[in-house]
Coordinates of C-alpha atoms and ligand atoms in Angstrom, one line a residue:
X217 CA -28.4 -0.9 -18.3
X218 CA -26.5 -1.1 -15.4
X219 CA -26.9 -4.9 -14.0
X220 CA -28.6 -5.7 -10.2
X221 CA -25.9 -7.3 -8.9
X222 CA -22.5 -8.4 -8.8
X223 CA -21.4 -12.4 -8.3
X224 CA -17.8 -12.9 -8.3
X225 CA -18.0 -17.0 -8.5
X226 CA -20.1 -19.4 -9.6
X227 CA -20.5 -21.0 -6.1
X228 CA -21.4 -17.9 -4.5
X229 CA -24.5 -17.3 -2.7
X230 CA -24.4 -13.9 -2.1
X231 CA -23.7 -10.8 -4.5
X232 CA -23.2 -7.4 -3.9
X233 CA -26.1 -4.6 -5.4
X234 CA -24.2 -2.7 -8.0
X235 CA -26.5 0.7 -8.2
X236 CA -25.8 3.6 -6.2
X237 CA -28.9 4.1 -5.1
X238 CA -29.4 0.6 -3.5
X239 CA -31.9 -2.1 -4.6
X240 CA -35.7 -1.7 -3.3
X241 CA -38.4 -4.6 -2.6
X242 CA -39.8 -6.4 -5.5
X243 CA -37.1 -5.0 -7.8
X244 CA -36.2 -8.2 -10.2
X245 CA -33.0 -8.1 -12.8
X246 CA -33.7 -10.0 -16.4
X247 CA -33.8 -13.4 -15.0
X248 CA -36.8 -12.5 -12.7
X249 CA -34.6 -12.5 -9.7
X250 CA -36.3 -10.4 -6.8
X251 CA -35.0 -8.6 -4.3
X252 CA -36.6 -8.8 -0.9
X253 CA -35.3 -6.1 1.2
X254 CA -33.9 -2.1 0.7
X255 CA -30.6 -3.1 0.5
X256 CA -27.6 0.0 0.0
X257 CA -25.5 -0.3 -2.7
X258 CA -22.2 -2.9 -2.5
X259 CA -24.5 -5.1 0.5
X260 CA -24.9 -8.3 -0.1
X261 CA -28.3 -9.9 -1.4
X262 CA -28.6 -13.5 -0.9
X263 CA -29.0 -15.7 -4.3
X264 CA -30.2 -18.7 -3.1
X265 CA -32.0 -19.6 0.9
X266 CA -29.2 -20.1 3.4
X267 CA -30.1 -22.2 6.5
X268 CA -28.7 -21.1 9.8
X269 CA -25.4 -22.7 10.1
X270 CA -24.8 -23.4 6.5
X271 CA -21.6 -21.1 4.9
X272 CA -22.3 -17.9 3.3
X273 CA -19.7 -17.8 -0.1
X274 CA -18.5 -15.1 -1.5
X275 CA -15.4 -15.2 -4.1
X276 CA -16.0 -19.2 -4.4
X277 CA -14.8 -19.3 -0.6
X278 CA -16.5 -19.1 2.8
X279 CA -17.0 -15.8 4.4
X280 CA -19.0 -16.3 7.2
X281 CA -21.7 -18.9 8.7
X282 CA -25.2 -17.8 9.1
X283 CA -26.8 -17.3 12.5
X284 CA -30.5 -17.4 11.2
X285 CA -32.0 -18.7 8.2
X286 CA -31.9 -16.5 5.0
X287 CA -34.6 -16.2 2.4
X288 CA -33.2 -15.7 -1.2
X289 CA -33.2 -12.2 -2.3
X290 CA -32.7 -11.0 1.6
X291 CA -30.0 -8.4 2.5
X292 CA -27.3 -10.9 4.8
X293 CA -25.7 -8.2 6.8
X294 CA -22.7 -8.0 8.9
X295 CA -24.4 -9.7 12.1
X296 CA -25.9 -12.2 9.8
X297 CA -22.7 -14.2 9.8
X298 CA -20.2 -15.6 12.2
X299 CA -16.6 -15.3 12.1
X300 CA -15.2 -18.9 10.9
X301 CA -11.8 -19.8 12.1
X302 CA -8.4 -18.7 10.6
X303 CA -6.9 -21.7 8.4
X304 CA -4.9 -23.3 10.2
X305 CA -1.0 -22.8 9.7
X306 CA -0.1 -26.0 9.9
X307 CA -0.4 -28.6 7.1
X308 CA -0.8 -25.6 4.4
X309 CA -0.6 -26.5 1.0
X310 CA 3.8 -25.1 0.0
X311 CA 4.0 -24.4 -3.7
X312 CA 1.6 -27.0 -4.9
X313 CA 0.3 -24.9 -7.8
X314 CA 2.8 -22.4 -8.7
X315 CA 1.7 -20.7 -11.6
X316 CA 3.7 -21.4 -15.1
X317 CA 5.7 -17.5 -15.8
X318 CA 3.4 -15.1 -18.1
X319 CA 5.2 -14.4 -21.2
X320 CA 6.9 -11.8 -21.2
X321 CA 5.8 -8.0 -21.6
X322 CA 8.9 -6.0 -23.7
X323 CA 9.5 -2.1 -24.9
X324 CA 7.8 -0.7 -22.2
X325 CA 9.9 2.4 -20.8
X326 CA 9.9 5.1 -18.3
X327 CA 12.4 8.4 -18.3
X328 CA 13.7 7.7 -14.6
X329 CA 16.9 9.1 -12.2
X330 CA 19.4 6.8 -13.0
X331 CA 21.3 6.2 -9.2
X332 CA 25.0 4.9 -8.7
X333 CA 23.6 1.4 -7.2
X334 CA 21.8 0.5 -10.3
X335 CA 18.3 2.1 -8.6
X336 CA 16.3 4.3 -10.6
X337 CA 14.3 7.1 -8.7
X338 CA 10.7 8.4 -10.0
X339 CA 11.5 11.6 -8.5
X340 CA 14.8 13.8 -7.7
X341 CA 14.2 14.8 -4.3
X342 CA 16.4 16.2 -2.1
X343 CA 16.5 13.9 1.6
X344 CA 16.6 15.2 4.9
X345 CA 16.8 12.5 7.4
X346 CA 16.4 12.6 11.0
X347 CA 17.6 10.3 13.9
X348 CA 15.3 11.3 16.6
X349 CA 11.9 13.2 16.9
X350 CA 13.5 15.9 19.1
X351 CA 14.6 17.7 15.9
X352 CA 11.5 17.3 13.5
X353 CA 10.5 20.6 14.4
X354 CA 14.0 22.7 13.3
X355 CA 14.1 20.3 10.3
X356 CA 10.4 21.2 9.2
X357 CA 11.1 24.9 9.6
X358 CA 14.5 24.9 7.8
X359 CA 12.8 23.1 5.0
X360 CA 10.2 25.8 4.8
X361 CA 13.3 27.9 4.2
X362 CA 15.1 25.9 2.0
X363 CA 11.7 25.7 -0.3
X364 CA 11.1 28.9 -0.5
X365 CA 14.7 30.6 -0.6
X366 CA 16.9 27.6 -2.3
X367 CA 14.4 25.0 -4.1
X368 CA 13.2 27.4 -6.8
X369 CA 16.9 27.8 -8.0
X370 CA 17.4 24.5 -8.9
X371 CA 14.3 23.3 -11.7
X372 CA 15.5 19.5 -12.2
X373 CA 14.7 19.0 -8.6
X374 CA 11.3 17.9 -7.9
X375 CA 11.0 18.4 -4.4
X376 CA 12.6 18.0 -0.3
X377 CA 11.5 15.7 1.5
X378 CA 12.1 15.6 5.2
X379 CA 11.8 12.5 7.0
X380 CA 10.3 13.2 10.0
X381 CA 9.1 10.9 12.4
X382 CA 8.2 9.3 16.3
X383 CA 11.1 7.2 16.6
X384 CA 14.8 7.7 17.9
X385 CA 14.7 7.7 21.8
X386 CA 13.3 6.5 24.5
X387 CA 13.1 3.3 23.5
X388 CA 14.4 -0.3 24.0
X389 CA 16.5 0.1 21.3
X390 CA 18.7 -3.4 21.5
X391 CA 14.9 -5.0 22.0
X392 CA 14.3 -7.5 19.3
X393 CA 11.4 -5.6 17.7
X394 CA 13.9 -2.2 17.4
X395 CA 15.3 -3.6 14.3
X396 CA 11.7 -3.2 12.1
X397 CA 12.2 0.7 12.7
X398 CA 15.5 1.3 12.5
X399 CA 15.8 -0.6 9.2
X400 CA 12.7 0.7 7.5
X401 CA 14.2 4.7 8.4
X402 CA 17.6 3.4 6.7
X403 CA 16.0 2.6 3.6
X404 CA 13.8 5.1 3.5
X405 CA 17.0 7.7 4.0
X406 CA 18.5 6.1 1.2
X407 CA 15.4 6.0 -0.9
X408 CA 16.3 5.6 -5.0
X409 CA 14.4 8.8 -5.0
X410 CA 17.0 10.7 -2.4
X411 CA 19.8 9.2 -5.1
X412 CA 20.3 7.1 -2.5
X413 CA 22.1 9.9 0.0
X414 CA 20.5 12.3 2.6
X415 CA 21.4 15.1 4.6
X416 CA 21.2 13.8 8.5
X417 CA 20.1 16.0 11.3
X418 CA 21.0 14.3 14.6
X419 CA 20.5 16.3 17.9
X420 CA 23.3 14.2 19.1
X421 CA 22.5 12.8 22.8
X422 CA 19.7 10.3 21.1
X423 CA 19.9 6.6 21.3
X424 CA 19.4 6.2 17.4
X425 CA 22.8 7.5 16.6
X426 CA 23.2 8.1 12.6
X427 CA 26.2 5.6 13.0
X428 CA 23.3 2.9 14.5
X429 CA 20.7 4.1 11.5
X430 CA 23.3 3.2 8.6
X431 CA 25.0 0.5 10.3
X432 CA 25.5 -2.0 7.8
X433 CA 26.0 0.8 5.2
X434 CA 28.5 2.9 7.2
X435 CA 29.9 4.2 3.7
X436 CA 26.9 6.1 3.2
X437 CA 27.4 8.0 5.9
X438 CA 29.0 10.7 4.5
X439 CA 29.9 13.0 7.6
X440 CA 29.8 15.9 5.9
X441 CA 26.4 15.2 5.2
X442 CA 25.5 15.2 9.3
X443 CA 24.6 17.9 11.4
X444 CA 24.6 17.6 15.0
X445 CA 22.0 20.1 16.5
X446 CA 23.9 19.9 20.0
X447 CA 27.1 21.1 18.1
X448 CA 25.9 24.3 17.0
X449 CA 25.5 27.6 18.4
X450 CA 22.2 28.6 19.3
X451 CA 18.8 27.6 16.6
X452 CA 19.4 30.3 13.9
X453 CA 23.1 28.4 13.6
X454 CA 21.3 25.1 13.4
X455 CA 19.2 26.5 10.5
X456 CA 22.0 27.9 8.3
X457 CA 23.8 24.7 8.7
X458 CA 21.7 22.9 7.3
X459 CA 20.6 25.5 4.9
X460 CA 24.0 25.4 3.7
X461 CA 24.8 21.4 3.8
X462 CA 21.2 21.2 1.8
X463 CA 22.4 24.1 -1.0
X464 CA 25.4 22.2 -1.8
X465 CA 23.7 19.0 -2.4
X466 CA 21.1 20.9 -4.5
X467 CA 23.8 21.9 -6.9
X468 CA 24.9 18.1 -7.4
X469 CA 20.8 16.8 -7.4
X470 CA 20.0 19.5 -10.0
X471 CA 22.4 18.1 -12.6
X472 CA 20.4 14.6 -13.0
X473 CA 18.3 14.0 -15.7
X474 CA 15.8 12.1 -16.4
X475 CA 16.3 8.8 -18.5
X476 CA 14.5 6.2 -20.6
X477 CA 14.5 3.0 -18.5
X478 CA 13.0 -0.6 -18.7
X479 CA 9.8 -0.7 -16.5
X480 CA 11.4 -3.7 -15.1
X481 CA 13.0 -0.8 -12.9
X482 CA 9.8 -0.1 -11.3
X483 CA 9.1 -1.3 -8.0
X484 CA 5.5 -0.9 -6.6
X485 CA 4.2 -1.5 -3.7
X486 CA 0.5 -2.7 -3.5
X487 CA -2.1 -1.3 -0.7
X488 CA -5.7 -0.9 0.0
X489 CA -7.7 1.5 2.2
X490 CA -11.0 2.3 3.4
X491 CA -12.2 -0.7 1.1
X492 CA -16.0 -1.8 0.4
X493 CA -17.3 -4.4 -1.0
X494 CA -16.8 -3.7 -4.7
X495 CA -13.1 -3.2 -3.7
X496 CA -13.1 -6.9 -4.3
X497 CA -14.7 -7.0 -7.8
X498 CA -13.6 -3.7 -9.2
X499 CA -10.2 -2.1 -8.4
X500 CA -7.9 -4.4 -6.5
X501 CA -8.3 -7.0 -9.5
X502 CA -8.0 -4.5 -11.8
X503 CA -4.9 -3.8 -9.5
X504 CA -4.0 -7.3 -9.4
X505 CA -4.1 -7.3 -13.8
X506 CA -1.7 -3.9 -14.0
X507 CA 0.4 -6.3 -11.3
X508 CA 0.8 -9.1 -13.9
X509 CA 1.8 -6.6 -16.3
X510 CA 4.2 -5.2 -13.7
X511 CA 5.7 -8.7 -13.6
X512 CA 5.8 -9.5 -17.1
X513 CA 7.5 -7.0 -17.5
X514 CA 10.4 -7.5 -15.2
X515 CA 9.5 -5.2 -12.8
X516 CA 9.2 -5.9 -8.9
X517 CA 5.6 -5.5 -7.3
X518 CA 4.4 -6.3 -3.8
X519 CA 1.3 -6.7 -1.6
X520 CA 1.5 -6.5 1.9
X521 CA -1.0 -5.8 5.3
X522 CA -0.9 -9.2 6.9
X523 CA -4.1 -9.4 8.9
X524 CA -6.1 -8.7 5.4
X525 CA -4.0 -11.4 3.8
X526 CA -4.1 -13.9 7.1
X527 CA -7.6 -15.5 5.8
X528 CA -6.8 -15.8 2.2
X529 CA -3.2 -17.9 3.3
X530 CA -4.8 -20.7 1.6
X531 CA -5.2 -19.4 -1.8
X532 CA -1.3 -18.0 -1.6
X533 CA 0.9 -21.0 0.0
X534 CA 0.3 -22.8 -3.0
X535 CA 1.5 -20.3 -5.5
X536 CA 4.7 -19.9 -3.3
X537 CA 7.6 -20.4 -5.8
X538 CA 9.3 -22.9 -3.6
X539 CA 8.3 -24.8 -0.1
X540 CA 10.6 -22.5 1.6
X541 CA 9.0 -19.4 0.3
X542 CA 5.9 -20.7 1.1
X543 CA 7.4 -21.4 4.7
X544 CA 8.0 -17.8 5.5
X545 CA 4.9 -16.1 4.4
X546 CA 3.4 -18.6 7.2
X547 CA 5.9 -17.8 9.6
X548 CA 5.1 -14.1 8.5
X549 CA 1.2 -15.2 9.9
X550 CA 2.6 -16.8 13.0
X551 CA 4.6 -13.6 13.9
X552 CA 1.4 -11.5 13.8
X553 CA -0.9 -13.8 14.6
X554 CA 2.1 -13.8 18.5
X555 CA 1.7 -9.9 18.0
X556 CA -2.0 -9.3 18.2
X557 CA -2.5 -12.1 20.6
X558 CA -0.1 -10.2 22.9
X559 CA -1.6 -7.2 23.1
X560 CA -5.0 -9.4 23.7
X561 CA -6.2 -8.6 20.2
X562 CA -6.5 -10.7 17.1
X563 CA -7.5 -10.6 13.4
X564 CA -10.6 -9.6 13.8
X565 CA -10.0 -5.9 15.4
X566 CA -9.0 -5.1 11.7
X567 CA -12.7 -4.0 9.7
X568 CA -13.1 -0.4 10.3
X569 CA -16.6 0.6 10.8
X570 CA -16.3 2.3 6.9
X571 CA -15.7 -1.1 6.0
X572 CA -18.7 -2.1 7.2
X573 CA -20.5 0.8 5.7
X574 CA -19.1 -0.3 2.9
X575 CA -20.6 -3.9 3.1
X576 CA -18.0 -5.8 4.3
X577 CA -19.0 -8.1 7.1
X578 CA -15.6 -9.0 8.4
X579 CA -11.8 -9.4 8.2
X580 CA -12.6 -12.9 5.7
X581 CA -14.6 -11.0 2.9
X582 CA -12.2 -7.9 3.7
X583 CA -9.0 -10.3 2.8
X584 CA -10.5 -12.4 -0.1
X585 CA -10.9 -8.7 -1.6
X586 CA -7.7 -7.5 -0.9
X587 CA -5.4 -10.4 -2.3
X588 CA -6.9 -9.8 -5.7
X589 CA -4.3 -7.1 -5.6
X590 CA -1.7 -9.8 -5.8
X591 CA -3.0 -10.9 -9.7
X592 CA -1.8 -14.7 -10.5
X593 CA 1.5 -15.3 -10.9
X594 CA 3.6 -16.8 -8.6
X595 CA 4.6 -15.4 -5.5
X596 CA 8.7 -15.2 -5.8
X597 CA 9.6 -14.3 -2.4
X598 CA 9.0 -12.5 1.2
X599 CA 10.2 -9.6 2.6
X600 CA 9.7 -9.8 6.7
X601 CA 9.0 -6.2 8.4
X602 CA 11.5 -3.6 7.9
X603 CA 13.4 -6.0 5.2
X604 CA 13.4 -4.5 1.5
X605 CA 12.2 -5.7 -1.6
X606 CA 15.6 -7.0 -3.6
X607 CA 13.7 -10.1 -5.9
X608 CA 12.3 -9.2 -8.9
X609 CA 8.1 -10.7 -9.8
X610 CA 5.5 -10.8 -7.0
X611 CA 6.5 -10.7 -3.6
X612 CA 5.3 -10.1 -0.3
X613 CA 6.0 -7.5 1.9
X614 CA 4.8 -8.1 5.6
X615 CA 3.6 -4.8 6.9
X616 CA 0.5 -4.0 8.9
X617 CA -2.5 -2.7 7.5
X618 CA -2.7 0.6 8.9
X619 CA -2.7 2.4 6.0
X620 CA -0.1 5.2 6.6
X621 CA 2.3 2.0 8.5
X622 CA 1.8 0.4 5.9
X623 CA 2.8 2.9 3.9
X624 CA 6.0 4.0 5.4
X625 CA 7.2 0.4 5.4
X626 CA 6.5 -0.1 2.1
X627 CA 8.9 3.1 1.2
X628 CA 12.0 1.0 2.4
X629 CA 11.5 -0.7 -0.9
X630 CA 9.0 1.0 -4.0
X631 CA 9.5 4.0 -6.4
X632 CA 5.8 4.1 -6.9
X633 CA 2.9 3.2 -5.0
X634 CA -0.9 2.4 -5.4
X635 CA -3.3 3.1 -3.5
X636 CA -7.2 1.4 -4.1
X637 CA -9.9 2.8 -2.1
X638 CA -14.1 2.6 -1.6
X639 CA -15.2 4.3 0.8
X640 CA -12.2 7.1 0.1
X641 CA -8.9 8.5 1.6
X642 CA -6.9 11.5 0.6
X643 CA -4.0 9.8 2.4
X644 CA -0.4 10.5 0.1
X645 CA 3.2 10.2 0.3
X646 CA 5.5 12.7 -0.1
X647 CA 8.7 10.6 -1.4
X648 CA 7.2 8.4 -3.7
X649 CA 4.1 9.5 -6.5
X650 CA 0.8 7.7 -5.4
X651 CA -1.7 6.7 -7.8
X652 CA -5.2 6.3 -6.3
X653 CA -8.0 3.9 -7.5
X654 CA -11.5 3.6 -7.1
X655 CA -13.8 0.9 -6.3
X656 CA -16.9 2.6 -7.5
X657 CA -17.8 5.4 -10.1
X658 CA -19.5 7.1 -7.3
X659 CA -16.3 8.2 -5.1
X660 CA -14.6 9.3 -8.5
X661 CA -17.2 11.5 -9.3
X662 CA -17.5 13.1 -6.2
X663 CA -13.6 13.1 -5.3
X664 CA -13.2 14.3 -8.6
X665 CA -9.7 15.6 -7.7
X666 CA -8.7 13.7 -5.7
X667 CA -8.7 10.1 -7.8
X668 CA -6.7 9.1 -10.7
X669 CA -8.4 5.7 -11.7
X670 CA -12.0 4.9 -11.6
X671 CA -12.3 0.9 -12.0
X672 CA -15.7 1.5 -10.7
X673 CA -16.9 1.3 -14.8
X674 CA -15.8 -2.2 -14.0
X675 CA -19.2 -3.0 -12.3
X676 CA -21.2 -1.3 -14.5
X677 CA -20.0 -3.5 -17.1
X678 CA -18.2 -0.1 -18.7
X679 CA -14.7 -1.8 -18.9
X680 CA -13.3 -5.1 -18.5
X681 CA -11.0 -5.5 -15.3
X682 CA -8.7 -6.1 -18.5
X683 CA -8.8 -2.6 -19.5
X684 CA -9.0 -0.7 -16.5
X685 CA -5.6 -2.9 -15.9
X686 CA -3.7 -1.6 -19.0
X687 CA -5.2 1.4 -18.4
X688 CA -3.6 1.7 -14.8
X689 CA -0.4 0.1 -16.2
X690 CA 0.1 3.3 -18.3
X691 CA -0.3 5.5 -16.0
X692 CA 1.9 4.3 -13.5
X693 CA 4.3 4.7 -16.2
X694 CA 3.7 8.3 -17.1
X695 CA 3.5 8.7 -13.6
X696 CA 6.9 7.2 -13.1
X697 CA 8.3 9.6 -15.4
X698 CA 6.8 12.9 -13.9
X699 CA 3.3 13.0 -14.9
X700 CA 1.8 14.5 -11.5
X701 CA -0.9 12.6 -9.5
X702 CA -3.8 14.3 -8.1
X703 CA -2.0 13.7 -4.5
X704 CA 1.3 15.4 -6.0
X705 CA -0.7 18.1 -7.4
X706 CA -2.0 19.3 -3.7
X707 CA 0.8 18.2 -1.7
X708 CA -0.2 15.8 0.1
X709 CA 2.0 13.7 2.6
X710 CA 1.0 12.0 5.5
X711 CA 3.6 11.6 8.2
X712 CA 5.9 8.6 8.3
X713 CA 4.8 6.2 10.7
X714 CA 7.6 3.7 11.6
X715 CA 5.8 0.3 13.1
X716 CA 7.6 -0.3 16.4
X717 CA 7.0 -3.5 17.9
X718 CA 9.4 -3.0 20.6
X719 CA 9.0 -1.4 23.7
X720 CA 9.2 2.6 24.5
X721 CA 11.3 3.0 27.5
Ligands
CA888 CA1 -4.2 -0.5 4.4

């Protein structure tokens, strides 16, 4: 029997209702506890009276305070509680209970693309990179050609991949905030899964010159590898010369091999969207368990999205590895917390009204949810916007939340990526593999094809978080060595999305 309700902490005074179908009046669980109201599945149901004013606790922690007085067994809905303050930034706890190291996780192997730089790709993908929006268009049509007329000739390559996107001109581009895009498109162009070189397609008049994009890694730029759009004669021109600069590097990509690697070579990167209520309970700890594994086992894994992490900065300063790295993930808050309040915004523009469907009352149950994701060891270092992942363990990654932002900033850095969801998103990636998680049993079912991992048996007592964990864990690695995900299997890549602080000119 599938129980009433689930309670996360022992302090908690509110649980979420577990059954799909909700939780009628005068319904009781074993113990004789009865609900009062029709509340829908993955609301909250209040376990003890809560007077107005008093905290309402969820994962042991405060979500919200209560602006009436509610009976026990009530529904406490989103306008049921106020926003409390962010913690303050100041006098945070730095690396005052750092975790001791798990022991150590060995044999665990995937067959990878071994790269020159010591990288190892999860797919062989041939890159095209672009400096400037101006030529997405000609790219996207001569990679059309290139898939259909060159791409079936060469079987060890997985894919192309061109990378397309909004930024390149018209823009402050010496503005401070310029560097976050320019530096996440340079990683991305050198992705492990490009074997770390792309074709470039420039127009040529832009202000992101491919000489500005691989600045501090001018020997990448293999001129022979750039096509100037200005430079040729006329569009069909363009097309063949890239058609011809892409055939050549076909012929070297297609003579890789996949080979057996540590999964310490794995670097993932952590995110959540359209998340519910259970999202806290079921799959980001779940997430969180495959991310100890992750770490155990020498590989690099990150969470990111600072606005849901921004009310949980409590429970992380103190598992900071040292006082400085416990400095910058607050200095990471301060920056956004200066960026929202500039555009007269802050953390609490973040729930999405799915969110709230989902039960989540605000941006403090939505961020004690999500930092599950980051399991419990100790957090090794941070990577600032745009910067890439190079330390090995837990780390985080500032990035918005925005899911495909997100996303394309966590590219600069991870050869896999997972993705939990409640309420459901077919969002993908076309670079890296995405493996897609479920809160509840319900979405798995129903996006049958669409989902890899259900940890929604977690609530139903099913599974443990423990086995949905290992279970993830495996996967990723099959993943990692060419098992398809549901995502890969249809295609699906949402458009890179550079986050550009600066301004547009
Ligand atoms: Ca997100």
């Amino acid at each position: 029997m599938i129980p009433l309700f689930v309670r996360v902490h022992s302090k908690d005074n509110v649980a979420i209702i577990v059954a799909p179908e909700g939780a009628k009046p005068g319904v009781r669980d074993e113990d004789g506890f009865t609900v009062r109201d029709q509340i829908p599945q993955s609301h909250k149901v209040a376990l003890a009276r809560i007077e107005r004013g008093a905290p309402v606790v969820r994962y042991g922690q405060t979500i919200g305070l209560a602006n009436r007085d509610v009976e026990v067994g009530s529904w406490v809905r989103e306008e049921d509680l106020s926003l409390p303050t962010a913690p303050k930034l100041e006098d945070m706890p730095l690396s005052t209970s750092v975790p001791e190291p798990l022991p150590s996780l060995e044999g665990f192997t995937f067959d990878g693309f071994k790269n020159a730089d010591g990288s190892v790709g999860t797919r062989n993908i041939l890159g095209i990179t672009t400096t400037v929006q101006c030529v997405a268009p000609t790219v996207d049509y001569a990679a059309r050609r290139i898939k259909a007329e060159l791409l079936p000739r060469f079987p060890n390559v997985d894919d192309l991949v061109a990378v397309t996107h909004g930024y390149g001109c018209g823009i402050a581009i010496n503005a401070p905030g310029a560097a976050i895009p320019i530096s996440t498109l340079k990683y991305i162009s050198t992705h492990a899964n490009f074997a770390g070189r792309p074709l470039v397609v420039s127009l040529g008049c832009e202000k992101l010159q491919p000489s500005r994009l691989f600045a501090s890694i001018l020997p990448m730029l293999d001129e022979g590898n750039v096509i100037r759009l200005q430079d040729e004669r006329g569009f069909g021109a363009s097309v063949s010369a890239i058609m011809e600069v892409a055939e050549k590097r076909l012929v070297e990509l297609n003579r890789r091999q996949r080979e057996a690697v540590p999964a310490a070579h794995l670097s993932v990167g952590l995110q959540c969207g359209g998340s519910d209520a259970f999202s806290g309970v079921t799959c980001n700890p779940a997430v969180g368990f495959a991310a100890d594994l992750l770490v155990r086992a020498g590989a690099s894994v990150f969470f990111s999205e600072v606005t849901e992490v921004r009310d949980a900065i409590h429970l992380l300063t103190p598992r900071a590895v040292t006082p400085d790295v416990g400095r910058k993930l607050l200095a990471e808050m301060q920056w956004y917390d200066s960026y929202l309040a500039g555009g007269g915004a802050d953390r609490s523009a973040n729930p999405t009204p799915g969110n709230k469907r989902g039960g989540l009352a605000n941006i403090v149950e939505k961020a004690l949810g999500s930092i599950a994701k980051a399991g419990t060891t100790a957090i090794m270092d941070v990577a600032s916007h745009g910067q890439k992942v190079t330390s090995e363990g837990l780390v985080f990654a500032a990035t918005p939340a925005s899911d495909f932002i997100c996303g394309t900033q966590q590219l600069a850095s991870m050869n896999l990526h997972v993705f939990t969801t409640g309420e459901g998103s077919p969002y993908s990636l076309s670079l890296v593999p995405v493996v897609k998680v479920s809160s509840r049993t319900a979405l798995a079912e129903k996006w049958h094809d669409l989902i890899d991992v259900d940890a929604g048996r977690i609530a139903t007592g099913d599974k443990t978080i423990e086995d949905v964990g290992w279970e993830l864990f495996r996967f990723m690695l099959e993943v990692a060595s060419g098992r398809k995900t549901w995502a890969e299997h249809w295609g699906l890549g949402n458009a890179l999305v550079p986050f550009n602080p600066g301004p547009v000119t």
